[in-house]
């Protein structure tokens, strides 16, 4: 579905291009843009008008206040930067330290509250309270309670944070402070009820009957005082033309307040608070759960097919407990992108064919069951080797600019995605054609705006790559592609940003981007695959075309967490099967090994920083939950004693082999963490053990972090990967258990795995090697040996040829700049002739043997 501009946006574009507008009409147009949430255009319009601010002080202040509001809400600006800009605009228009203007104070309070939501620093919340409190002190009737009701909410929020911090420490010393904060909040609400309620019937304030925010303010004051009957009465006063998003915003605010009070007891189903929201939202039970439970996002990490298979186990558990259909944002990297795109296609097919009233949890269980079989069938095809298995395709890579990255993307489609029964078969799938409009929803359906009212969410798929040009994250979605502003810190990052663009607004050649190519860009490991290039899409400041080069998203964020934070997810589930750094007893000192090891250390540091950020956000109550599973979970760090240590560690603290808390044998889990992150074929043993690990790990994690989510008794799916579980728990002497251990032990290698797994093949290899050596020996010893004789004239001739070739050849190569091209041609010719036959031999013989040896 193409992106269509509204009348307000179209007119704003004309004004920005030079069309005139009367100043008195600006605010009406800005008001319409705000209603449509087109804050970016409203900000630019106000900036255009305020190049020459009006002389009238009151109007000038109002316009600057509007500009500050639209700036801090503009999603196309970097998060921290837009808040800083908004404060500077307010400071330019008013004195923040001495002003008594409630609009200015309310905006400053909202900006600081948003700062707290971004970084969790309590000082921003306290500053927010200061501005809101000052606005409330300036007679609440003048701003119809806006600053007062927000001051009360922040007071309850500070009380909750204070109580939580001391509860974690096992202390109760802050009880008095908590009670004081909550008492002040209640006093503000009581006063607001007293002064605002009479305005409803006042002839001088008749316009309030169409102002939803006034109704919501008085209702929230009653709600915070636990006067639920009065709350319901006020909520029924809403105007029929109240926008859907206004109702959603109020519902989320009331749900948040219910969680803050009484330690969250008010947010349980059946409570009085729940009944109030039911009166507001009608029978939209899921809308209430969404308001209370938060926005769910799922991050699927990189790590090749190892990660993909682990993620399937995680998805299986999420489907069972009724969480998979509640996922609103699916952020994927590399191997996570491969399986995430598969999941998205299956969900799209389901939602577009079946109305929501007919959808059930078993529908999502069936999706994962199909993926369990179909995705593994695609993996068994050995996509990595098939890149080289077609001679014509190999020759195309030489002469047409066609890359291995594009080839692997098309193999994802032909070997995996064609298995989705959506009527597309083997036809290419284009991102701009993958927007989901669920059955029964209007064509204007937008997940970000309308998901909150649905039980079965329409997920937003985000495929993350990395831009070599800028070092920023590049995202592909079904609506747009480009670099998001939220990931950029302008304080320390001065690189240009490649703005996000809708496909129908892109240059013609980029209006249809293949899903497989986008997934390949997210998973093209540097050094193994060429970057995916997008020439002719942007120009620099000098007007020169830029060639965008995209590589593996794991270079920037291998867990995909940043994209979920950008989408304001408050419950973040992370499935991390990335290639975590291992220890090395004797690191190699060559230039390449040191560089690769240093990069691994850097990425491990980034991963740790991301985990700590999630944890700090959870502690600051910015995240309601953050289930995080990874392949090395409960693999403890073992300290080593130095040589001749006089104070050796206690042997009792060393890690004891056995079962993890999630039910996996530790020795086998350690082998799973070492499996290669590659795109070749995986055996049943490897695939099912990875799926089982993800399934068991997420089962345990949800029981600890989100215990309210348990599978219903009616849903008892029989996952194929569970067949391997009894083998894993068998005694170490069991032959099948030993076979699994052997397969997993060799699974870390990228090559010659079947040789290590199958002794007869090793014997044949040694025999052939010995025969070759013997043959050479016979050749040199028979007839007195082999000699090479050259005359002086021949030596001189060949020397001259080499010298001339060197002098002339270098000049020619420099002139046509084809040294790299010549190398690629020679390499391509080798792949097109000899390479494809070796690839075919490997797939038909050695790969088949490897898969047979790895069956359960």
Coordinates of C-alpha atoms in Angstrom, one line a residue, residues 51-553:
X51 CA 12.5 33.0 10.4
X52 CA 10.9 36.4 10.9
X53 CA 9.0 36.1 14.2
X54 CA 5.8 38.2 14.6
X55 CA 6.1 41.5 16.5
X56 CA 3.2 40.6 18.8
X57 CA 4.7 39.1 22.0
X58 CA 1.8 36.8 22.8
X59 CA 1.6 35.3 19.3
X60 CA 5.3 34.9 19.1
X61 CA 5.4 33.0 22.4
X62 CA 2.6 30.7 21.2
X63 CA 4.3 29.9 18.0
X64 CA 7.6 29.1 19.7
X65 CA 5.7 26.9 22.2
X66 CA 4.1 25.1 19.3
X67 CA 7.6 24.7 17.7
X68 CA 9.0 23.3 20.9
X69 CA 6.2 20.8 21.2
X70 CA 6.5 19.6 17.6
X71 CA 10.3 19.4 17.9
X72 CA 10.3 17.1 20.9
X73 CA 7.7 14.9 19.4
X74 CA 9.3 14.7 15.9
X75 CA 10.3 11.0 15.4
X76 CA 12.6 12.0 12.5
X77 CA 15.1 13.7 14.8
X78 CA 17.6 11.9 17.0
X79 CA 15.9 11.3 20.4
X80 CA 18.2 13.3 22.7
X81 CA 18.8 16.0 20.1
X82 CA 15.2 16.8 19.6
X83 CA 14.7 17.2 23.4
X84 CA 17.7 19.5 23.6
X85 CA 16.4 21.5 20.7
X86 CA 13.0 21.8 22.2
X87 CA 14.4 23.2 25.4
X88 CA 16.6 25.7 23.5
X89 CA 13.5 26.9 21.7
X90 CA 11.6 27.4 25.0
X91 CA 14.6 29.2 26.5
X92 CA 14.7 31.5 23.4
X93 CA 11.0 32.3 23.8
X94 CA 10.7 32.5 27.6
X95 CA 12.6 32.6 30.8
X96 CA 12.5 29.0 32.1
X97 CA 13.8 30.0 35.6
X98 CA 11.3 32.8 36.2
X99 CA 8.3 32.2 33.9
X100 CA 4.8 31.7 35.2
X101 CA 3.4 30.7 31.8
X102 CA 1.8 27.3 32.4
X103 CA 2.2 26.2 28.7
X104 CA 5.9 26.8 28.9
X105 CA 6.2 25.1 32.3
X106 CA 4.1 22.1 31.1
X107 CA 6.2 21.7 28.0
X108 CA 9.4 21.8 30.0
X109 CA 8.0 19.2 32.4
X110 CA 7.1 16.9 29.5
X111 CA 10.5 17.3 27.9
X112 CA 12.3 16.3 31.1
X113 CA 9.9 13.4 31.7
X114 CA 10.7 12.2 28.2
X115 CA 14.5 12.5 29.0
X116 CA 14.0 10.2 32.0
X117 CA 12.2 7.7 29.7
X118 CA 15.2 7.7 27.5
X119 CA 18.1 7.3 30.0
X120 CA 16.5 6.5 33.3
X121 CA 18.3 9.3 35.2
X122 CA 16.1 10.2 38.1
X123 CA 17.3 13.8 38.0
X124 CA 15.3 14.4 34.9
X125 CA 12.1 13.1 36.6
X126 CA 12.7 15.5 39.5
X127 CA 13.2 18.4 37.2
X128 CA 10.0 17.4 35.4
X129 CA 8.2 17.5 38.7
X130 CA 9.6 21.0 39.5
X131 CA 8.2 22.4 36.2
X132 CA 4.9 20.7 36.6
X133 CA 4.6 21.8 40.2
X134 CA 5.3 25.4 39.3
X135 CA 2.6 25.3 36.6
X136 CA 0.1 23.9 39.1
X137 CA 0.9 26.7 41.6
X138 CA -0.3 29.2 39.0
X139 CA -4.0 28.4 39.4
X140 CA -5.0 25.1 37.9
X141 CA -8.1 26.5 36.3
X142 CA -6.0 28.6 33.9
X143 CA -4.5 25.4 32.2
X144 CA -7.5 23.2 33.0
X145 CA -5.4 21.0 35.3
X146 CA -2.8 19.9 32.8
X147 CA 0.3 20.7 34.8
X148 CA -1.4 19.6 38.1
X149 CA -2.5 16.2 36.9
X150 CA 1.0 15.5 35.5
X151 CA 2.6 16.7 38.7
X152 CA 0.5 14.2 40.6
X153 CA 1.5 11.4 38.3
X154 CA 5.2 12.1 38.6
X155 CA 4.9 12.2 42.4
X156 CA 3.4 8.7 42.4
X157 CA 6.1 7.6 40.0
X158 CA 8.8 9.0 42.3
X159 CA 7.2 7.3 45.2
X160 CA 7.1 3.9 43.4
X161 CA 10.8 4.3 42.4
X162 CA 11.7 5.2 46.0
X163 CA 9.8 2.2 47.4
X164 CA 11.2 -0.2 44.8
X165 CA 14.8 0.8 45.6
X166 CA 14.5 0.2 49.3
X167 CA 12.5 -3.0 48.8
X168 CA 15.3 -4.4 46.8
X169 CA 17.7 -3.5 49.6
X170 CA 15.5 -5.1 52.2
X171 CA 15.0 -1.8 53.9
X172 CA 11.9 0.2 55.0
X173 CA 13.6 3.5 55.9
X174 CA 12.0 5.4 53.0
X175 CA 8.4 4.7 54.1
X176 CA 7.9 8.2 55.4
X177 CA 9.2 9.7 52.2
X178 CA 7.0 7.5 50.1
X179 CA 3.9 8.4 52.1
X180 CA 4.7 12.1 51.8
X181 CA 5.1 11.9 48.0
X182 CA 1.8 10.0 47.6
X183 CA 0.0 12.3 50.0
X184 CA 1.1 15.3 48.0
X185 CA -0.2 13.7 44.8
X186 CA -3.6 13.0 46.4
X187 CA -3.9 16.5 47.6
X188 CA -3.3 17.9 44.1
X189 CA -5.9 15.5 42.7
X190 CA -8.4 16.5 45.3
X191 CA -7.9 20.1 44.5
X192 CA -8.3 19.5 40.8
X193 CA -11.6 17.7 41.3
X194 CA -12.9 20.7 43.4
X195 CA -11.9 23.5 41.0
X196 CA -12.3 21.8 37.6
X197 CA -15.6 19.9 38.0
X198 CA -17.8 23.0 38.1
X199 CA -16.4 24.2 34.8
X200 CA -18.3 21.5 32.9
X201 CA -21.7 23.2 33.5
X202 CA -20.4 26.8 33.2
X203 CA -21.7 28.7 30.2
X204 CA -18.4 30.4 29.9
X205 CA -16.7 27.1 29.3
X206 CA -19.1 25.3 27.0
X207 CA -16.3 24.5 24.6
X208 CA -14.9 22.1 27.1
X209 CA -17.7 19.6 26.2
X210 CA -15.7 18.9 23.0
X211 CA -12.3 18.8 24.6
X212 CA -11.4 15.2 25.5
X213 CA -8.3 16.2 27.4
X214 CA -10.3 18.2 30.0
X215 CA -12.6 15.1 30.5
X216 CA -9.5 12.9 30.8
X217 CA -7.9 15.2 33.3
X218 CA -10.9 15.2 35.7
X219 CA -11.4 11.5 35.2
X220 CA -7.7 10.8 36.0
X221 CA -8.0 12.9 39.2
X222 CA -10.9 10.8 40.4
X223 CA -9.1 7.6 39.3
X224 CA -6.0 8.5 41.3
X225 CA -8.2 9.1 44.3
X226 CA -9.7 5.6 43.7
X227 CA -13.2 7.1 43.1
X228 CA -13.9 4.7 40.3
X229 CA -17.6 5.4 39.9
X230 CA -16.9 9.1 39.4
X231 CA -14.1 8.2 37.0
X232 CA -16.5 6.1 34.9
X233 CA -19.1 8.9 35.0
X234 CA -16.6 11.4 33.6
X235 CA -15.3 9.1 30.9
X236 CA -18.8 8.7 29.6
X237 CA -18.8 12.4 28.8
X238 CA -16.5 12.0 25.9
X239 CA -17.5 13.5 22.6
X240 CA -18.5 11.1 19.8
X241 CA -15.7 12.5 17.6
X242 CA -12.9 11.8 20.1
X243 CA -10.0 10.3 18.2
X244 CA -9.0 6.7 18.7
X245 CA -5.5 7.6 19.7
X246 CA -6.7 10.0 22.4
X247 CA -8.7 7.2 24.0
X248 CA -5.6 4.9 23.8
X249 CA -3.4 7.5 25.4
X250 CA -5.8 8.0 28.3
X251 CA -6.2 4.3 28.8
X252 CA -2.4 3.8 28.9
X253 CA -2.1 6.7 31.4
X254 CA -4.8 5.3 33.7
X255 CA -3.3 1.8 33.5
X256 CA 0.2 3.2 34.3
X257 CA -1.3 5.0 37.4
X258 CA -3.0 1.8 38.5
X259 CA 0.4 0.0 38.3
X260 CA 2.1 2.7 40.4
X261 CA -0.5 2.6 43.2
X262 CA -0.7 -0.4 45.6
X263 CA 2.3 -2.1 44.1
X264 CA 0.5 -2.9 40.9
X265 CA -2.4 -4.7 42.5
X266 CA -4.9 -2.4 40.8
X267 CA -3.8 -3.6 37.4
X268 CA -5.0 -7.2 37.8
X269 CA -8.0 -8.5 35.8
X270 CA -11.2 -8.1 37.8
X271 CA -10.0 -5.2 39.9
X272 CA -12.0 -1.9 40.1
X273 CA -9.4 -0.2 37.9
X274 CA -9.8 -2.9 35.3
X275 CA -13.6 -2.4 35.3
X276 CA -13.1 1.4 34.7
X277 CA -11.0 0.8 31.7
X278 CA -13.5 -1.8 30.4
X279 CA -16.1 0.9 30.6
X280 CA -13.8 3.2 28.5
X281 CA -12.7 0.6 25.9
X282 CA -15.8 -1.6 25.8
X283 CA -15.2 -5.2 25.0
X284 CA -11.7 -4.7 23.8
X285 CA -10.2 -7.0 26.4
X286 CA -6.9 -7.1 24.6
X287 CA -6.7 -3.3 24.5
X288 CA -6.9 -3.4 28.3
X289 CA -4.2 -6.1 28.5
X290 CA -2.0 -4.0 26.2
X291 CA -2.5 -0.9 28.3
X292 CA -1.6 -2.7 31.5
X293 CA 1.0 -5.1 30.1
X294 CA 2.9 -2.8 27.8
X295 CA 4.1 -3.0 24.2
X296 CA 5.9 -6.2 23.4
X297 CA 9.0 -6.4 21.2
X298 CA 11.1 -9.5 20.3
X299 CA 14.7 -9.2 19.3
X300 CA 16.2 -12.1 17.3
X301 CA 20.0 -12.0 17.3
X302 CA 22.5 -12.8 14.6
X303 CA 24.6 -16.0 14.5
X304 CA 23.9 -17.7 11.1
X305 CA 21.6 -20.7 11.0
X306 CA 22.7 -21.6 14.5
X307 CA 20.8 -18.5 15.7
X308 CA 17.9 -19.2 13.4
X309 CA 17.4 -22.7 14.8
X310 CA 17.7 -21.6 18.4
X311 CA 15.1 -18.9 17.7
X312 CA 12.6 -21.4 16.5
X313 CA 12.7 -23.1 19.9
X314 CA 12.1 -19.7 21.5
X315 CA 9.2 -19.0 19.2
X316 CA 7.7 -22.4 20.0
X317 CA 7.5 -21.5 23.7
X318 CA 6.2 -18.0 23.0
X319 CA 3.4 -19.5 20.8
X320 CA 2.4 -22.0 23.5
X321 CA 2.0 -19.4 26.3
X322 CA 0.1 -16.9 24.1
X323 CA 2.9 -14.3 23.7
X324 CA 3.8 -14.7 20.1
X325 CA 0.6 -13.2 18.8
X326 CA 1.1 -10.2 21.1
X327 CA 4.5 -9.3 19.6
X328 CA 4.2 -5.8 18.0
X329 CA 7.7 -5.3 16.8
X330 CA 10.1 -7.9 15.5
X331 CA 13.7 -6.7 15.4
X332 CA 16.0 -9.0 13.5
X333 CA 19.7 -9.2 12.8
X334 CA 21.6 -11.6 10.5
X335 CA 20.5 -15.2 11.3
X336 CA 17.6 -13.7 13.2
X337 CA 16.6 -11.8 10.0
X338 CA 16.5 -15.1 8.1
X339 CA 14.0 -16.7 10.4
X340 CA 12.3 -13.5 11.4
X341 CA 11.3 -12.9 7.7
X342 CA 10.0 -16.4 7.5
X343 CA 7.8 -15.8 10.6
X344 CA 6.6 -12.5 9.3
X345 CA 5.5 -14.1 6.0
X346 CA 3.6 -16.9 7.9
X347 CA 1.9 -14.4 10.2
X348 CA 1.0 -12.1 7.3
X349 CA -0.6 -15.0 5.4
X350 CA -2.6 -15.9 8.5
X351 CA -3.8 -12.4 9.4
X352 CA -4.9 -11.6 5.8
X353 CA -6.9 -14.7 5.4
X354 CA -8.6 -15.1 8.8
X355 CA -10.6 -12.5 10.7
X356 CA -9.5 -11.7 14.2
X357 CA -12.7 -13.2 15.7
X358 CA -11.7 -16.6 14.3
X359 CA -8.0 -16.5 15.3
X360 CA -6.7 -18.7 18.2
X361 CA -3.5 -19.5 19.9
X362 CA -3.3 -22.9 18.1
X363 CA -3.0 -20.9 14.8
X364 CA 0.4 -19.5 16.0
X365 CA 1.5 -22.9 17.3
X366 CA 0.7 -24.3 13.8
X367 CA 2.9 -21.5 12.3
X368 CA 5.9 -22.5 14.4
X369 CA 5.3 -26.2 13.7
X370 CA 5.5 -25.5 10.0
X371 CA 8.6 -23.4 10.4
X372 CA 10.2 -26.2 12.5
X373 CA 9.8 -28.5 9.5
X374 CA 10.1 -26.0 6.5
X375 CA 13.0 -23.9 7.8
X376 CA 15.0 -27.0 8.7
X377 CA 14.3 -28.4 5.2
X378 CA 15.6 -25.2 3.7
X379 CA 18.7 -25.3 5.9
X380 CA 19.4 -28.9 4.9
X381 CA 19.8 -27.6 1.3
X382 CA 23.2 -26.1 2.3
X383 CA 22.7 -22.5 1.1
X384 CA 26.3 -21.6 1.6
X385 CA 27.6 -24.2 -0.8
X386 CA 24.7 -23.7 -3.3
X387 CA 25.9 -20.1 -3.8
X388 CA 28.7 -21.7 -6.0
X389 CA 26.8 -24.7 -7.3
X390 CA 25.4 -23.1 -10.6
X391 CA 28.0 -22.4 -13.4
X392 CA 25.8 -19.8 -15.1
X393 CA 25.2 -18.0 -11.9
X394 CA 28.9 -18.0 -11.1
X395 CA 29.7 -16.5 -14.5
X396 CA 27.0 -13.9 -13.9
X397 CA 28.9 -12.8 -10.8
X398 CA 31.9 -12.0 -13.0
X399 CA 30.4 -10.0 -15.8
X400 CA 27.2 -8.3 -14.5
X401 CA 28.1 -7.0 -11.0
X402 CA 25.8 -9.7 -9.5
X403 CA 27.2 -10.5 -6.0
X404 CA 27.3 -13.5 -3.7
X405 CA 25.2 -11.4 -1.3
X406 CA 22.4 -11.0 -3.9
X407 CA 22.7 -14.7 -4.7
X408 CA 22.3 -15.8 -1.1
X409 CA 19.3 -13.6 -0.7
X410 CA 17.6 -15.2 -3.6
X411 CA 18.5 -18.6 -2.2
X412 CA 16.7 -17.6 1.0
X413 CA 13.6 -17.0 -1.1
X414 CA 13.9 -20.1 -3.3
X415 CA 14.9 -22.6 -0.5
X416 CA 13.0 -21.3 2.5
X417 CA 10.4 -18.6 1.9
X418 CA 8.8 -20.3 -1.1
X419 CA 7.6 -22.9 1.4
X420 CA 5.1 -20.4 2.9
X421 CA 1.7 -21.2 1.4
X422 CA 0.8 -17.6 0.5
X423 CA 0.3 -18.2 -3.2
X424 CA 3.6 -16.6 -4.2
X425 CA 5.5 -19.9 -4.7
X426 CA 9.0 -19.2 -6.1
X427 CA 8.1 -15.7 -7.2
X428 CA 10.2 -12.8 -5.7
X429 CA 8.8 -11.1 -2.6
X430 CA 9.1 -7.4 -2.5
X431 CA 9.1 -5.4 0.8
X432 CA 6.8 -2.7 -0.4
X433 CA 4.2 -5.5 -1.1
X434 CA 4.4 -7.0 2.4
X435 CA 2.5 -4.5 4.5
X436 CA -0.1 -6.4 6.5
X437 CA -3.7 -5.3 6.3
X438 CA -5.5 -7.9 8.5
X439 CA -8.8 -9.3 7.4
X440 CA -11.7 -7.1 8.4
X441 CA -9.5 -4.0 8.9
X442 CA -9.7 -0.9 6.6
X443 CA -7.0 -0.2 4.0
X444 CA -5.8 2.6 6.2
X445 CA -4.8 0.2 9.0
X446 CA -1.4 1.1 10.5
X447 CA 0.1 -1.2 13.1
X448 CA 1.7 1.6 15.1
X449 CA -1.7 3.4 15.5
X450 CA -4.2 0.6 15.6
X451 CA -2.4 -2.5 17.1
X452 CA -3.3 -1.5 20.6
X453 CA -7.0 -2.5 20.1
X454 CA -6.2 -5.9 18.6
X455 CA -5.6 -9.1 20.5
X456 CA -3.7 -10.7 17.6
X457 CA -1.1 -8.0 16.8
X458 CA 0.2 -7.1 13.4
X459 CA 3.9 -7.2 13.9
X460 CA 6.3 -4.6 12.4
X461 CA 9.3 -6.3 10.9
X462 CA 12.6 -4.5 11.2
X463 CA 15.6 -6.0 9.4
X464 CA 18.8 -4.4 10.7
X465 CA 21.9 -3.9 8.6
X466 CA 25.0 -1.7 9.0
X467 CA 25.9 1.2 6.7
X468 CA 29.7 1.2 6.0
X469 CA 29.4 4.8 4.8
X470 CA 28.3 6.2 8.1
X471 CA 28.6 3.5 10.7
X472 CA 24.9 3.8 11.5
X473 CA 22.2 1.1 11.6
X474 CA 20.2 0.7 8.4
X475 CA 16.7 -0.6 8.7
X476 CA 14.4 -2.3 6.1
X477 CA 10.7 -2.5 6.9
X478 CA 7.6 -3.1 4.8
X479 CA 7.1 0.7 4.7
X480 CA 10.5 2.3 4.4
X481 CA 14.2 1.9 4.5
X482 CA 17.1 4.0 5.8
X483 CA 18.9 5.1 8.9
X484 CA 16.6 5.9 11.9
X485 CA 17.4 9.1 13.9
X486 CA 17.0 7.5 17.3
X487 CA 20.2 5.5 17.0
X488 CA 22.4 8.7 16.5
X489 CA 24.0 10.7 19.3
X490 CA 24.6 14.1 17.6
X491 CA 26.7 15.2 20.6
X492 CA 29.5 12.7 19.6
X493 CA 28.5 11.7 16.0
X494 CA 28.9 14.2 13.2
X495 CA 28.4 11.8 10.3
X496 CA 25.6 12.6 7.9
X497 CA 22.4 10.5 8.3
X498 CA 20.8 8.7 5.3
X499 CA 17.2 9.7 5.9
X500 CA 14.5 7.0 5.9
X501 CA 12.4 7.0 2.8
X502 CA 9.1 5.4 1.7
X503 CA 9.5 3.0 -1.2
X504 CA 7.0 4.8 -3.4
X505 CA 9.0 8.1 -2.9
X506 CA 12.3 6.5 -3.7
X507 CA 14.1 6.6 -7.1
X508 CA 12.3 4.2 -9.5
X509 CA 14.9 1.4 -9.2
X510 CA 14.4 1.2 -5.5
X511 CA 10.6 1.2 -5.3
X512 CA 10.7 -2.6 -5.2
X513 CA 13.4 -4.0 -2.9
X514 CA 13.5 -7.8 -2.7
X515 CA 12.9 -9.3 0.7
X516 CA 15.7 -11.8 0.1
X517 CA 18.2 -9.0 -0.7
X518 CA 17.2 -7.1 2.5
X519 CA 17.7 -10.3 4.6
X520 CA 21.0 -10.9 2.8
X521 CA 22.2 -7.3 3.6
X522 CA 21.4 -8.0 7.3
X523 CA 23.3 -11.3 7.2
X524 CA 26.3 -10.7 4.9
X525 CA 29.2 -11.3 7.2
X526 CA 32.1 -8.9 6.2
X527 CA 35.0 -10.8 4.6
X528 CA 32.7 -13.7 3.5
X529 CA 30.2 -11.7 1.5
X530 CA 30.4 -8.5 -0.4
X531 CA 28.4 -5.5 0.9
X532 CA 25.0 -5.0 -0.7
X533 CA 25.4 -1.8 -2.6
X534 CA 22.7 0.8 -3.3
X535 CA 24.1 3.3 -5.8
X536 CA 22.2 6.4 -6.9
X537 CA 20.0 6.6 -3.9
X538 CA 21.5 9.7 -2.1
X539 CA 23.7 12.7 -3.0
X540 CA 26.2 14.4 -0.6
X541 CA 26.3 18.1 0.1
X542 CA 28.5 18.6 -3.0
X543 CA 25.8 17.0 -5.2
X544 CA 27.8 13.8 -5.9
X545 CA 26.1 10.5 -5.8
X546 CA 26.7 8.2 -2.8
X547 CA 26.9 4.5 -3.1
X548 CA 25.4 3.0 0.0
X549 CA 27.2 -0.1 1.2
X550 CA 25.4 -2.4 3.7
X551 CA 26.9 -5.2 5.7
X552 CA 25.8 -7.6 8.5
X553 CA 23.6 -5.8 11.1

